[in-house]
Amino acid sequence: MWEQFVVARVQQPSCYPKRSSVCHPSWSDKEDGYTPPEFTHDSVILNAEDRATGGQWADVQNPSPSLLGKRKTFVGECRQDAVCIRDTSCAYDAKRQRYLFPGGRTGITGRGLLGRFGPNHAADPIVTRMRDGKLQVILIVRNDGSGLLAFPGGMVEVGATHTETLKAEFTQEACLPGGAVDRLFSQYEKRTVYRGPVDDWRTTDEAWIETVAVHFHAPDDIASSLDLEVTDKDEVIKVGWYDAAAVVDSMYASHGAWLRKVLLYMEEEELFRTRASGPSYPLARR
Ligand code: RP5
């Protein structure tokens, strides 16, 4: 599994210490002299659940192993439902009492910029339309120093579901709420494209993001009624429709891999629909 998680080993936000180099990513292989730096950003400490003054979106410094074991995970791409991490084969560091990133060694311990030890759950809406024979997708430019194109996703808040988060993030980061958004999310969901860990540059050995990425395809009347506007300007620089085939190779984290899947599904559907005449928009690059 570690082969898919290159970003988590070689990239990092500028506030992170340099990752130690990793020769053997897999936890089941020995890595002699592996002593990665430990880093947890101040914003994480200041927003811990036991601090009355912060946002309380982060774990306390030393949560109990039993609490961590009950955390839900989608480890293994095929899972439909999240399961308790203690019931999986996820690697565990008994000395530090922490579950370890399923994508292997990252060269940093602690939580970095992530609030939770273990999986930090997110949801990613992938909203597409057809325009001039091409598949277009709504993407944001992230305001996190990466400046990369991404789906308008975000973290699942305590008490919220992935489904609620998909729509909430879409309306905070990409589009004003309204009837078109309601119809899009209630009637035009096509499929869940991915469930599982993300190859995100914030990942550490002990904290990672797991997402559910869901594709919605807007028919013309819905697409033309979507009012694209960024509400959460702290997180997002801008939003727009982009030609999917043109951006698929230069997106944030694992987002390009999910968009490539969408391009392939849509291409298959188009081939099935048109049969002899073939696809009417560019094929995904493989
Ligand atoms: C990615 O980070 C996820 O796929 C999701 O798009 C995003 C969530 O983090 P924030 O945008 O809330 O920082 O790994």
PDB file of C-alpha atoms and ligand atoms in Angstrom:
ATOM      1  CA  MET A   1       0.000   0.000   0.000  1.00  0.00           C
ATOM      2  CA  TRP A   2       2.891   2.376   0.741  1.00  0.00           C
ATOM      3  CA  GLU A   3       3.645   2.760  -2.993  1.00  0.00           C
ATOM      4  CA  GLN A   4       0.672   5.155  -3.358  1.00  0.00           C
ATOM      5  CA  PHE A   5       1.858   7.556  -0.639  1.00  0.00           C
ATOM      6  CA  VAL A   6       4.838   9.424  -2.024  1.00  0.00           C
ATOM      7  CA  VAL A   7       3.699  12.969  -1.130  1.00  0.00           C
ATOM      8  CA  ALA A   8       3.477  11.970   2.540  1.00  0.00           C
ATOM      9  CA  ARG A   9       7.150  10.955   2.469  1.00  0.00           C
ATOM     10  CA  VAL A  10       8.691  13.751   0.439  1.00  0.00           C
ATOM     11  CA  GLN A  11       6.568  16.922   0.747  1.00  0.00           C
ATOM     12  CA  GLN A  12       5.634  19.020   3.764  1.00  0.00           C
ATOM     13  CA  PRO A  13       4.165  22.390   4.732  1.00  0.00           C
ATOM     14  CA  SER A  14       6.865  25.007   5.381  1.00  0.00           C
ATOM     15  CA  CYS A  15       6.252  24.959   9.160  1.00  0.00           C
ATOM     16  CA  TYR A  16       7.256  21.256   9.427  1.00  0.00           C
ATOM     17  CA  PRO A  17      10.784  20.130  10.283  1.00  0.00           C
ATOM     18  CA  LYS A  18      12.495  18.304   7.440  1.00  0.00           C
ATOM     19  CA  ARG A  19      11.281  14.738   7.132  1.00  0.00           C
ATOM     20  CA  SER A  20      13.954  12.145   7.836  1.00  0.00           C
ATOM     21  CA  SER A  21      14.677  10.081   4.745  1.00  0.00           C
ATOM     22  CA  VAL A  22      12.958   6.722   4.511  1.00  0.00           C
ATOM     23  CA  CYS A  23      14.525   3.726   2.761  1.00  0.00           C
ATOM     24  CA  HIS A  24      11.905   1.145   3.755  1.00  0.00           C
ATOM     25  CA  PRO A  25       8.445   2.723   3.933  1.00  0.00           C
ATOM     26  CA  SER A  26       6.574  -0.436   4.914  1.00  0.00           C
ATOM     27  CA  TRP A  27       6.128  -0.897   8.672  1.00  0.00           C
ATOM     28  CA  SER A  28       6.720  -4.603   8.242  1.00  0.00           C
ATOM     29  CA  ASP A  29      10.271  -3.942   6.986  1.00  0.00           C
ATOM     30  CA  LYS A  30      13.037  -2.958   9.379  1.00  0.00           C
ATOM     31  CA  GLU A  31      14.452   0.568   9.024  1.00  0.00           C
ATOM     32  CA  ASP A  32      17.726   0.814  10.953  1.00  0.00           C
ATOM     33  CA  GLY A  33      18.347   4.115  12.727  1.00  0.00           C
ATOM     34  CA  TYR A  34      14.857   5.488  12.037  1.00  0.00           C
ATOM     35  CA  THR A  35      14.530   8.444  14.443  1.00  0.00           C
ATOM     36  CA  PRO A  36      12.123  10.902  12.816  1.00  0.00           C
ATOM     37  CA  PRO A  37      11.651  14.371  14.325  1.00  0.00           C
ATOM     38  CA  GLU A  38       8.500  14.846  16.407  1.00  0.00           C
ATOM     39  CA  PHE A  39       6.318  17.833  15.495  1.00  0.00           C
ATOM     40  CA  THR A  40       2.887  19.028  16.530  1.00  0.00           C
ATOM     41  CA  HIS A  41       1.952  22.558  15.490  1.00  0.00           C
ATOM     42  CA  ASP A  42       1.007  25.061  18.233  1.00  0.00           C
ATOM     43  CA  SER A  43      -2.429  25.539  16.666  1.00  0.00           C
ATOM     44  CA  VAL A  44      -3.142  21.869  17.374  1.00  0.00           C
ATOM     45  CA  ILE A  45      -2.073  22.113  21.019  1.00  0.00           C
ATOM     46  CA  LEU A  46      -4.062  25.343  21.529  1.00  0.00           C
ATOM     47  CA  ASN A  47      -7.244  23.808  20.108  1.00  0.00           C
ATOM     48  CA  ALA A  48      -7.217  20.623  22.211  1.00  0.00           C
ATOM     49  CA  GLU A  49     -10.495  19.315  23.595  1.00  0.00           C
ATOM     50  CA  ASP A  50      -9.423  20.013  27.174  1.00  0.00           C
ATOM     51  CA  ARG A  51      -8.760  23.741  26.566  1.00  0.00           C
ATOM     52  CA  ALA A  52     -11.759  25.937  27.167  1.00  0.00           C
ATOM     53  CA  THR A  53     -10.310  28.772  25.064  1.00  0.00           C
ATOM     54  CA  GLY A  54      -9.695  27.030  21.717  1.00  0.00           C
ATOM     55  CA  GLY A  55     -11.844  25.403  19.060  1.00  0.00           C
ATOM     56  CA  GLN A  56     -11.549  21.965  20.717  1.00  0.00           C
ATOM     57  CA  TRP A  57     -11.049  20.216  17.367  1.00  0.00           C
ATOM     58  CA  ALA A  58      -7.824  18.463  18.443  1.00  0.00           C
ATOM     59  CA  ASP A  59      -6.964  15.550  20.741  1.00  0.00           C
ATOM     60  CA  VAL A  60      -5.379  16.046  24.127  1.00  0.00           C
ATOM     61  CA  GLN A  61      -1.634  15.337  24.123  1.00  0.00           C
ATOM     62  CA  ASN A  62      -1.956  11.783  25.437  1.00  0.00           C
ATOM     63  CA  PRO A  63      -5.334  10.196  24.698  1.00  0.00           C
ATOM     64  CA  SER A  64      -5.869   6.681  26.048  1.00  0.00           C
ATOM     65  CA  PRO A  65      -4.989   3.753  23.773  1.00  0.00           C
ATOM     66  CA  SER A  66      -8.521   2.394  24.184  1.00  0.00           C
ATOM     67  CA  LEU A  67      -9.991   5.643  22.840  1.00  0.00           C
ATOM     68  CA  LEU A  68      -7.597   5.606  19.890  1.00  0.00           C
ATOM     69  CA  GLY A  69      -8.449   1.957  19.187  1.00  0.00           C
ATOM     70  CA  LYS A  70     -12.111   2.846  18.745  1.00  0.00           C
ATOM     71  CA  ARG A  71     -11.350   5.416  16.038  1.00  0.00           C
ATOM     72  CA  LYS A  72     -12.978   4.507  12.722  1.00  0.00           C
ATOM     73  CA  THR A  73     -10.897   3.832   9.640  1.00  0.00           C
ATOM     74  CA  PHE A  74     -11.444   3.005   5.964  1.00  0.00           C
ATOM     75  CA  VAL A  75      -8.054   1.295   5.655  1.00  0.00           C
ATOM     76  CA  GLY A  76      -8.232  -0.952   2.616  1.00  0.00           C
ATOM     77  CA  GLU A  77      -9.792   0.741  -0.403  1.00  0.00           C
ATOM     78  CA  CYS A  78     -12.715  -1.623  -0.794  1.00  0.00           C
ATOM     79  CA  ARG A  79     -14.350  -0.997   2.573  1.00  0.00           C
ATOM     80  CA  GLN A  80     -17.893   0.325   2.401  1.00  0.00           C
ATOM     81  CA  ASP A  81     -18.097   1.153   6.101  1.00  0.00           C
ATOM     82  CA  ALA A  82     -15.521   2.468   8.491  1.00  0.00           C
ATOM     83  CA  VAL A  83     -14.424  -0.010  11.177  1.00  0.00           C
ATOM     84  CA  CYS A  84     -12.635   0.400  14.521  1.00  0.00           C
ATOM     85  CA  ILE A  85      -8.939   0.712  13.858  1.00  0.00           C
ATOM     86  CA  ARG A  86      -8.114  -1.833  16.593  1.00  0.00           C
ATOM     87  CA  ASP A  87     -10.035  -4.443  14.519  1.00  0.00           C
ATOM     88  CA  THR A  88      -7.803  -3.960  11.480  1.00  0.00           C
ATOM     89  CA  SER A  89      -4.243  -4.976  10.707  1.00  0.00           C
ATOM     90  CA  CYS A  90      -3.133  -1.330  11.006  1.00  0.00           C
ATOM     91  CA  ALA A  91       0.396  -1.140  12.459  1.00  0.00           C
ATOM     92  CA  TYR A  92       0.642  -0.061  16.120  1.00  0.00           C
ATOM     93  CA  ASP A  93       3.588   1.363  18.045  1.00  0.00           C
ATOM     94  CA  ALA A  94       3.135  -0.226  21.480  1.00  0.00           C
ATOM     95  CA  LYS A  95       5.822   1.942  23.093  1.00  0.00           C
ATOM     96  CA  ARG A  96       4.275   5.254  22.029  1.00  0.00           C
ATOM     97  CA  GLN A  97       0.747   3.757  22.071  1.00  0.00           C
ATOM     98  CA  ARG A  98      -0.109   5.166  18.668  1.00  0.00           C
ATOM     99  CA  TYR A  99      -1.559   3.666  15.493  1.00  0.00           C
ATOM    100  CA  LEU A 100       0.664   4.159  12.463  1.00  0.00           C
ATOM    101  CA  PHE A 101      -0.051   5.611   9.013  1.00  0.00           C
ATOM    102  CA  PRO A 102      -1.246   2.786   6.723  1.00  0.00           C
ATOM    103  CA  GLY A 103       0.821   4.302   3.888  1.00  0.00           C
ATOM    104  CA  GLY A 104       4.043   3.577   5.808  1.00  0.00           C
ATOM    105  CA  ARG A 105       6.846   5.670   7.301  1.00  0.00           C
ATOM    106  CA  THR A 106       6.668   9.409   6.622  1.00  0.00           C
ATOM    107  CA  GLY A 107       9.821  10.663   8.364  1.00  0.00           C
ATOM    108  CA  ILE A 108       7.925  12.690  11.037  1.00  0.00           C
ATOM    109  CA  THR A 109       6.065  11.711  14.235  1.00  0.00           C
ATOM    110  CA  GLY A 110       3.580  13.751  16.270  1.00  0.00           C
ATOM    111  CA  ARG A 111       0.510  15.238  14.590  1.00  0.00           C
ATOM    112  CA  GLY A 112       1.948  18.088  12.520  1.00  0.00           C
ATOM    113  CA  LEU A 113      -1.045  20.235  11.551  1.00  0.00           C
ATOM    114  CA  LEU A 114      -3.617  17.479  12.110  1.00  0.00           C
ATOM    115  CA  GLY A 115      -5.828  17.466  15.188  1.00  0.00           C
ATOM    116  CA  ARG A 116      -6.379  13.751  15.755  1.00  0.00           C
ATOM    117  CA  PHE A 117      -4.011  10.886  16.364  1.00  0.00           C
ATOM    118  CA  GLY A 118      -4.718   8.225  13.744  1.00  0.00           C
ATOM    119  CA  PRO A 119      -7.367   8.932  11.092  1.00  0.00           C
ATOM    120  CA  ASN A 120      -8.654  12.496  10.646  1.00  0.00           C
ATOM    121  CA  HIS A 121     -11.854  12.182   8.620  1.00  0.00           C
ATOM    122  CA  ALA A 122     -12.622  14.382   5.615  1.00  0.00           C
ATOM    123  CA  ALA A 123     -15.094  14.445   2.723  1.00  0.00           C
ATOM    124  CA  ASP A 124     -14.457  15.579  -0.874  1.00  0.00           C
ATOM    125  CA  PRO A 125     -17.233  16.539  -3.334  1.00  0.00           C
ATOM    126  CA  ILE A 126     -16.283  16.046  -7.002  1.00  0.00           C
ATOM    127  CA  VAL A 127     -18.757  18.111  -9.050  1.00  0.00           C
ATOM    128  CA  THR A 128     -18.626  17.859 -12.850  1.00  0.00           C
ATOM    129  CA  ARG A 129     -20.518  19.055 -15.940  1.00  0.00           C
ATOM    130  CA  MET A 130     -20.108  18.649 -19.699  1.00  0.00           C
ATOM    131  CA  ARG A 131     -19.139  21.820 -21.566  1.00  0.00           C
ATOM    132  CA  ASP A 132     -18.247  21.975 -25.296  1.00  0.00           C
ATOM    133  CA  GLY A 133     -17.738  18.220 -25.325  1.00  0.00           C
ATOM    134  CA  LYS A 134     -15.300  18.272 -22.405  1.00  0.00           C
ATOM    135  CA  LEU A 135     -15.721  17.112 -18.817  1.00  0.00           C
ATOM    136  CA  GLN A 136     -15.294  20.064 -16.458  1.00  0.00           C
ATOM    137  CA  VAL A 137     -14.934  19.956 -12.681  1.00  0.00           C
ATOM    138  CA  ILE A 138     -15.316  22.503  -9.873  1.00  0.00           C
ATOM    139  CA  LEU A 139     -11.959  23.045  -8.186  1.00  0.00           C
ATOM    140  CA  ILE A 140     -10.554  25.450  -5.642  1.00  0.00           C
ATOM    141  CA  VAL A 141      -7.079  26.911  -5.298  1.00  0.00           C
ATOM    142  CA  ARG A 142      -5.958  26.081  -1.761  1.00  0.00           C
ATOM    143  CA  ASN A 143      -4.753  28.866   0.501  1.00  0.00           C
ATOM    144  CA  ASP A 144      -2.318  26.666   2.428  1.00  0.00           C
ATOM    145  CA  GLY A 145       0.990  27.615   0.821  1.00  0.00           C
ATOM    146  CA  SER A 146       0.669  24.855  -1.789  1.00  0.00           C
ATOM    147  CA  GLY A 147      -1.453  26.966  -4.157  1.00  0.00           C
ATOM    148  CA  LEU A 148      -2.615  23.713  -5.741  1.00  0.00           C
ATOM    149  CA  LEU A 149      -5.948  22.870  -7.336  1.00  0.00           C
ATOM    150  CA  ALA A 150      -8.130  20.647  -5.177  1.00  0.00           C
ATOM    151  CA  PHE A 151     -11.685  19.487  -4.647  1.00  0.00           C
ATOM    152  CA  PRO A 152     -13.560  21.714  -2.200  1.00  0.00           C
ATOM    153  CA  GLY A 153     -13.342  19.184   0.617  1.00  0.00           C
ATOM    154  CA  GLY A 154     -12.842  19.509   4.345  1.00  0.00           C
ATOM    155  CA  MET A 155     -12.790  17.826   7.714  1.00  0.00           C
ATOM    156  CA  VAL A 156     -15.807  16.043   9.184  1.00  0.00           C
ATOM    157  CA  GLU A 157     -16.707  17.865  12.381  1.00  0.00           C
ATOM    158  CA  VAL A 158     -17.654  16.038  15.578  1.00  0.00           C
ATOM    159  CA  GLY A 159     -21.278  14.863  15.297  1.00  0.00           C
ATOM    160  CA  ALA A 160     -21.469  15.446  11.521  1.00  0.00           C
ATOM    161  CA  THR A 161     -21.661  12.744   8.827  1.00  0.00           C
ATOM    162  CA  HIS A 162     -19.591  12.471   5.665  1.00  0.00           C
ATOM    163  CA  THR A 163     -22.730  13.208   3.618  1.00  0.00           C
ATOM    164  CA  GLU A 164     -23.434  16.420   5.532  1.00  0.00           C
ATOM    165  CA  THR A 165     -19.796  17.441   5.243  1.00  0.00           C
ATOM    166  CA  LEU A 166     -19.751  17.045   1.446  1.00  0.00           C
ATOM    167  CA  LYS A 167     -22.477  19.660   1.067  1.00  0.00           C
ATOM    168  CA  ALA A 168     -21.291  21.896   3.905  1.00  0.00           C
ATOM    169  CA  GLU A 169     -17.757  22.118   2.494  1.00  0.00           C
ATOM    170  CA  PHE A 170     -19.051  22.676  -1.032  1.00  0.00           C
ATOM    171  CA  THR A 171     -21.107  25.666   0.117  1.00  0.00           C
ATOM    172  CA  GLN A 172     -18.305  27.093   2.277  1.00  0.00           C
ATOM    173  CA  GLU A 173     -15.517  26.775  -0.252  1.00  0.00           C
ATOM    174  CA  ALA A 174     -17.048  26.718  -3.719  1.00  0.00           C
ATOM    175  CA  CYS A 175     -20.670  27.716  -4.193  1.00  0.00           C
ATOM    176  CA  LEU A 176     -23.410  29.724  -2.533  1.00  0.00           C
ATOM    177  CA  PRO A 177     -26.163  27.558  -1.029  1.00  0.00           C
ATOM    178  CA  GLY A 178     -29.507  27.359  -2.846  1.00  0.00           C
ATOM    179  CA  GLY A 179     -31.929  25.198  -4.777  1.00  0.00           C
ATOM    180  CA  ALA A 180     -29.419  24.122  -7.441  1.00  0.00           C
ATOM    181  CA  VAL A 181     -26.995  22.839  -4.799  1.00  0.00           C
ATOM    182  CA  ASP A 182     -29.820  21.027  -2.991  1.00  0.00           C
ATOM    183  CA  ARG A 183     -30.940  19.295  -6.193  1.00  0.00           C
ATOM    184  CA  LEU A 184     -27.379  18.449  -7.209  1.00  0.00           C
ATOM    185  CA  PHE A 185     -26.613  16.711  -3.920  1.00  0.00           C
ATOM    186  CA  SER A 186     -29.984  14.985  -3.547  1.00  0.00           C
ATOM    187  CA  GLN A 187     -30.537  13.821  -7.154  1.00  0.00           C
ATOM    188  CA  TYR A 188     -27.272  13.752  -9.097  1.00  0.00           C
ATOM    189  CA  GLU A 189     -24.845  11.679  -7.040  1.00  0.00           C
ATOM    190  CA  LYS A 190     -23.141   9.199  -9.362  1.00  0.00           C
ATOM    191  CA  ARG A 191     -20.825   7.181  -7.153  1.00  0.00           C
ATOM    192  CA  THR A 192     -18.317   7.117  -4.329  1.00  0.00           C
ATOM    193  CA  VAL A 193     -14.972   7.279  -6.070  1.00  0.00           C
ATOM    194  CA  TYR A 194     -12.683   6.625  -3.094  1.00  0.00           C
ATOM    195  CA  ARG A 195     -12.723   5.843   0.601  1.00  0.00           C
ATOM    196  CA  GLY A 196      -9.463   5.690   2.514  1.00  0.00           C
ATOM    197  CA  PRO A 197      -6.218   7.433   3.432  1.00  0.00           C
ATOM    198  CA  VAL A 198      -5.130  10.528   1.474  1.00  0.00           C
ATOM    199  CA  ASP A 199      -1.574  11.176   0.264  1.00  0.00           C
ATOM    200  CA  ASP A 200      -1.564  14.589   1.956  1.00  0.00           C
ATOM    201  CA  TRP A 201       1.602  16.613   2.688  1.00  0.00           C
ATOM    202  CA  ARG A 202       0.484  17.097   6.327  1.00  0.00           C
ATOM    203  CA  THR A 203       0.637  13.348   7.045  1.00  0.00           C
ATOM    204  CA  THR A 204       2.852  12.079   9.863  1.00  0.00           C
ATOM    205  CA  ASP A 205       3.574   8.560  11.135  1.00  0.00           C
ATOM    206  CA  GLU A 206       0.876   9.042  13.792  1.00  0.00           C
ATOM    207  CA  ALA A 207      -1.764  11.242  12.119  1.00  0.00           C
ATOM    208  CA  TRP A 208      -3.292  11.116   8.651  1.00  0.00           C
ATOM    209  CA  ILE A 209      -6.385  12.112   6.647  1.00  0.00           C
ATOM    210  CA  GLU A 210      -8.969   9.588   5.457  1.00  0.00           C
ATOM    211  CA  THR A 211     -11.627  10.791   3.067  1.00  0.00           C
ATOM    212  CA  VAL A 212     -14.771   9.787   1.255  1.00  0.00           C
ATOM    213  CA  ALA A 213     -14.706  11.320  -2.253  1.00  0.00           C
ATOM    214  CA  VAL A 214     -18.092  11.377  -3.993  1.00  0.00           C
ATOM    215  CA  HIS A 215     -18.850  12.298  -7.623  1.00  0.00           C
ATOM    216  CA  PHE A 216     -21.898  14.399  -8.558  1.00  0.00           C
ATOM    217  CA  HIS A 217     -22.573  15.177 -12.238  1.00  0.00           C
ATOM    218  CA  ALA A 218     -24.615  18.322 -12.885  1.00  0.00           C
ATOM    219  CA  PRO A 219     -26.962  18.431 -15.895  1.00  0.00           C
ATOM    220  CA  ASP A 220     -26.882  21.731 -17.845  1.00  0.00           C
ATOM    221  CA  ASP A 221     -29.752  23.423 -15.997  1.00  0.00           C
ATOM    222  CA  ILE A 222     -28.222  22.694 -12.573  1.00  0.00           C
ATOM    223  CA  ALA A 223     -24.671  23.552 -13.665  1.00  0.00           C
ATOM    224  CA  SER A 224     -25.739  26.936 -15.026  1.00  0.00           C
ATOM    225  CA  SER A 225     -27.567  27.745 -11.773  1.00  0.00           C
ATOM    226  CA  LEU A 226     -24.586  27.031  -9.492  1.00  0.00           C
ATOM    227  CA  ASP A 227     -23.342  30.341  -8.125  1.00  0.00           C
ATOM    228  CA  LEU A 228     -19.601  29.796  -7.652  1.00  0.00           C
ATOM    229  CA  GLU A 229     -18.244  31.931  -4.827  1.00  0.00           C
ATOM    230  CA  VAL A 230     -15.786  31.339  -1.988  1.00  0.00           C
ATOM    231  CA  THR A 231     -17.245  31.963   1.467  1.00  0.00           C
ATOM    232  CA  ASP A 232     -14.300  30.562   3.449  1.00  0.00           C
ATOM    233  CA  LYS A 233     -11.584  32.918   2.200  1.00  0.00           C
ATOM    234  CA  ASP A 234      -9.091  31.751   4.859  1.00  0.00           C
ATOM    235  CA  GLU A 235      -8.950  28.324   3.245  1.00  0.00           C
ATOM    236  CA  VAL A 236      -9.543  29.096  -0.426  1.00  0.00           C
ATOM    237  CA  ILE A 237      -8.015  31.596  -2.876  1.00  0.00           C
ATOM    238  CA  LYS A 238     -10.484  31.063  -5.739  1.00  0.00           C
ATOM    239  CA  VAL A 239     -12.954  28.639  -7.275  1.00  0.00           C
ATOM    240  CA  GLY A 240     -13.863  27.799 -10.837  1.00  0.00           C
ATOM    241  CA  TRP A 241     -14.760  25.237 -13.488  1.00  0.00           C
ATOM    242  CA  TYR A 242     -11.667  23.532 -14.968  1.00  0.00           C
ATOM    243  CA  ASP A 243     -11.238  21.088 -17.877  1.00  0.00           C
ATOM    244  CA  ALA A 244     -10.670  17.823 -16.019  1.00  0.00           C
ATOM    245  CA  ALA A 245      -8.252  16.284 -18.523  1.00  0.00           C
ATOM    246  CA  ALA A 246      -6.043  19.404 -18.430  1.00  0.00           C
ATOM    247  CA  VAL A 247      -5.561  19.515 -14.646  1.00  0.00           C
ATOM    248  CA  VAL A 248      -5.640  15.855 -13.627  1.00  0.00           C
ATOM    249  CA  ASP A 249      -1.838  15.538 -13.388  1.00  0.00           C
ATOM    250  CA  SER A 250      -1.199  18.608 -11.224  1.00  0.00           C
ATOM    251  CA  MET A 251      -3.596  18.446  -8.292  1.00  0.00           C
ATOM    252  CA  TYR A 252      -3.264  18.486  -4.516  1.00  0.00           C
ATOM    253  CA  ALA A 253      -2.541  15.247  -2.620  1.00  0.00           C
ATOM    254  CA  SER A 254      -4.363  12.233  -4.162  1.00  0.00           C
ATOM    255  CA  HIS A 255      -7.064  14.340  -5.818  1.00  0.00           C
ATOM    256  CA  GLY A 256      -5.729  13.787  -9.349  1.00  0.00           C
ATOM    257  CA  ALA A 257      -6.005  10.012  -8.933  1.00  0.00           C
ATOM    258  CA  TRP A 258      -9.708  10.291  -8.041  1.00  0.00           C
ATOM    259  CA  LEU A 259     -10.379  12.690 -10.918  1.00  0.00           C
ATOM    260  CA  ARG A 260      -8.675  10.249 -13.285  1.00  0.00           C
ATOM    261  CA  LYS A 261     -11.134   7.575 -12.101  1.00  0.00           C
ATOM    262  CA  VAL A 262     -14.038   9.945 -12.795  1.00  0.00           C
ATOM    263  CA  LEU A 263     -12.718  10.660 -16.300  1.00  0.00           C
ATOM    264  CA  LEU A 264     -12.524   6.927 -16.964  1.00  0.00           C
ATOM    265  CA  TYR A 265     -16.012   6.191 -15.626  1.00  0.00           C
ATOM    266  CA  MET A 266     -17.479   9.034 -17.650  1.00  0.00           C
ATOM    267  CA  GLU A 267     -15.597   7.928 -20.745  1.00  0.00           C
ATOM    268  CA  GLU A 268     -16.964   4.388 -20.323  1.00  0.00           C
ATOM    269  CA  GLU A 269     -20.492   5.740 -19.940  1.00  0.00           C
ATOM    270  CA  GLU A 270     -20.064   7.911 -23.025  1.00  0.00           C
ATOM    271  CA  LEU A 271     -18.708   4.969 -25.018  1.00  0.00           C
ATOM    272  CA  PHE A 272     -21.639   2.847 -23.881  1.00  0.00           C
ATOM    273  CA  ARG A 273     -24.112   5.611 -24.767  1.00  0.00           C
ATOM    274  CA  THR A 274     -22.740   6.534 -28.176  1.00  0.00           C
ATOM    275  CA  ARG A 275     -21.461   3.023 -29.068  1.00  0.00           C
ATOM    276  CA  ALA A 276     -20.218   3.369 -32.640  1.00  0.00           C
ATOM    277  CA  SER A 277     -19.572   7.099 -32.639  1.00  0.00           C
ATOM    278  CA  GLY A 278     -17.105   7.016 -29.695  1.00  0.00           C
ATOM    279  CA  PRO A 279     -16.445   9.541 -26.925  1.00  0.00           C
ATOM    280  CA  SER A 280     -17.170  13.209 -27.516  1.00  0.00           C
ATOM    281  CA  TYR A 281     -14.553  14.555 -25.084  1.00  0.00           C
ATOM    282  CA  PRO A 282     -10.813  13.940 -24.538  1.00  0.00           C
ATOM    283  CA  LEU A 283      -9.854  10.665 -22.921  1.00  0.00           C
ATOM    284  CA  ALA A 284      -8.068  10.650 -19.559  1.00  0.00           C
ATOM    285  CA  ARG A 285      -4.319  10.303 -19.799  1.00  0.00           C
ATOM    286  CA  ARG A 286      -3.198   6.985 -18.350  1.00  0.00           C
TER     287      ARG A 286
HETATM  288  C1  RP5 B   1      -7.270  16.537   1.835  1.00  0.00           C
HETATM  289  O1  RP5 B   1      -7.370  17.661   2.671  1.00  0.00           O
HETATM  290  C2  RP5 B   1      -8.657  15.982   1.774  1.00  0.00           C
HETATM  291  O2  RP5 B   1      -8.832  15.199   0.602  1.00  0.00           O
HETATM  292  C3  RP5 B   1      -9.510  17.214   1.808  1.00  0.00           C
HETATM  293  O3  RP5 B   1      -9.664  17.739   0.519  1.00  0.00           O
HETATM  294  C4  RP5 B   1      -8.680  18.201   2.621  1.00  0.00           C
HETATM  295  C5  RP5 B   1      -9.192  18.431   4.018  1.00  0.00           C
HETATM  296  O4  RP5 B   1      -8.366  19.329   4.703  1.00  0.00           O
HETATM  297  P1  RP5 B   1      -8.666  20.885   4.760  1.00  0.00           P
HETATM  298  O5  RP5 B   1      -8.956  21.349   3.359  1.00  0.00           O
HETATM  299  O6  RP5 B   1      -9.886  21.058   5.637  1.00  0.00           O
HETATM  300  O7  RP5 B   1      -7.447  21.508   5.314  1.00  0.00           O
HETATM  301  O8  RP5 B   1      -6.356  15.626   2.306  1.00  0.00           O
END
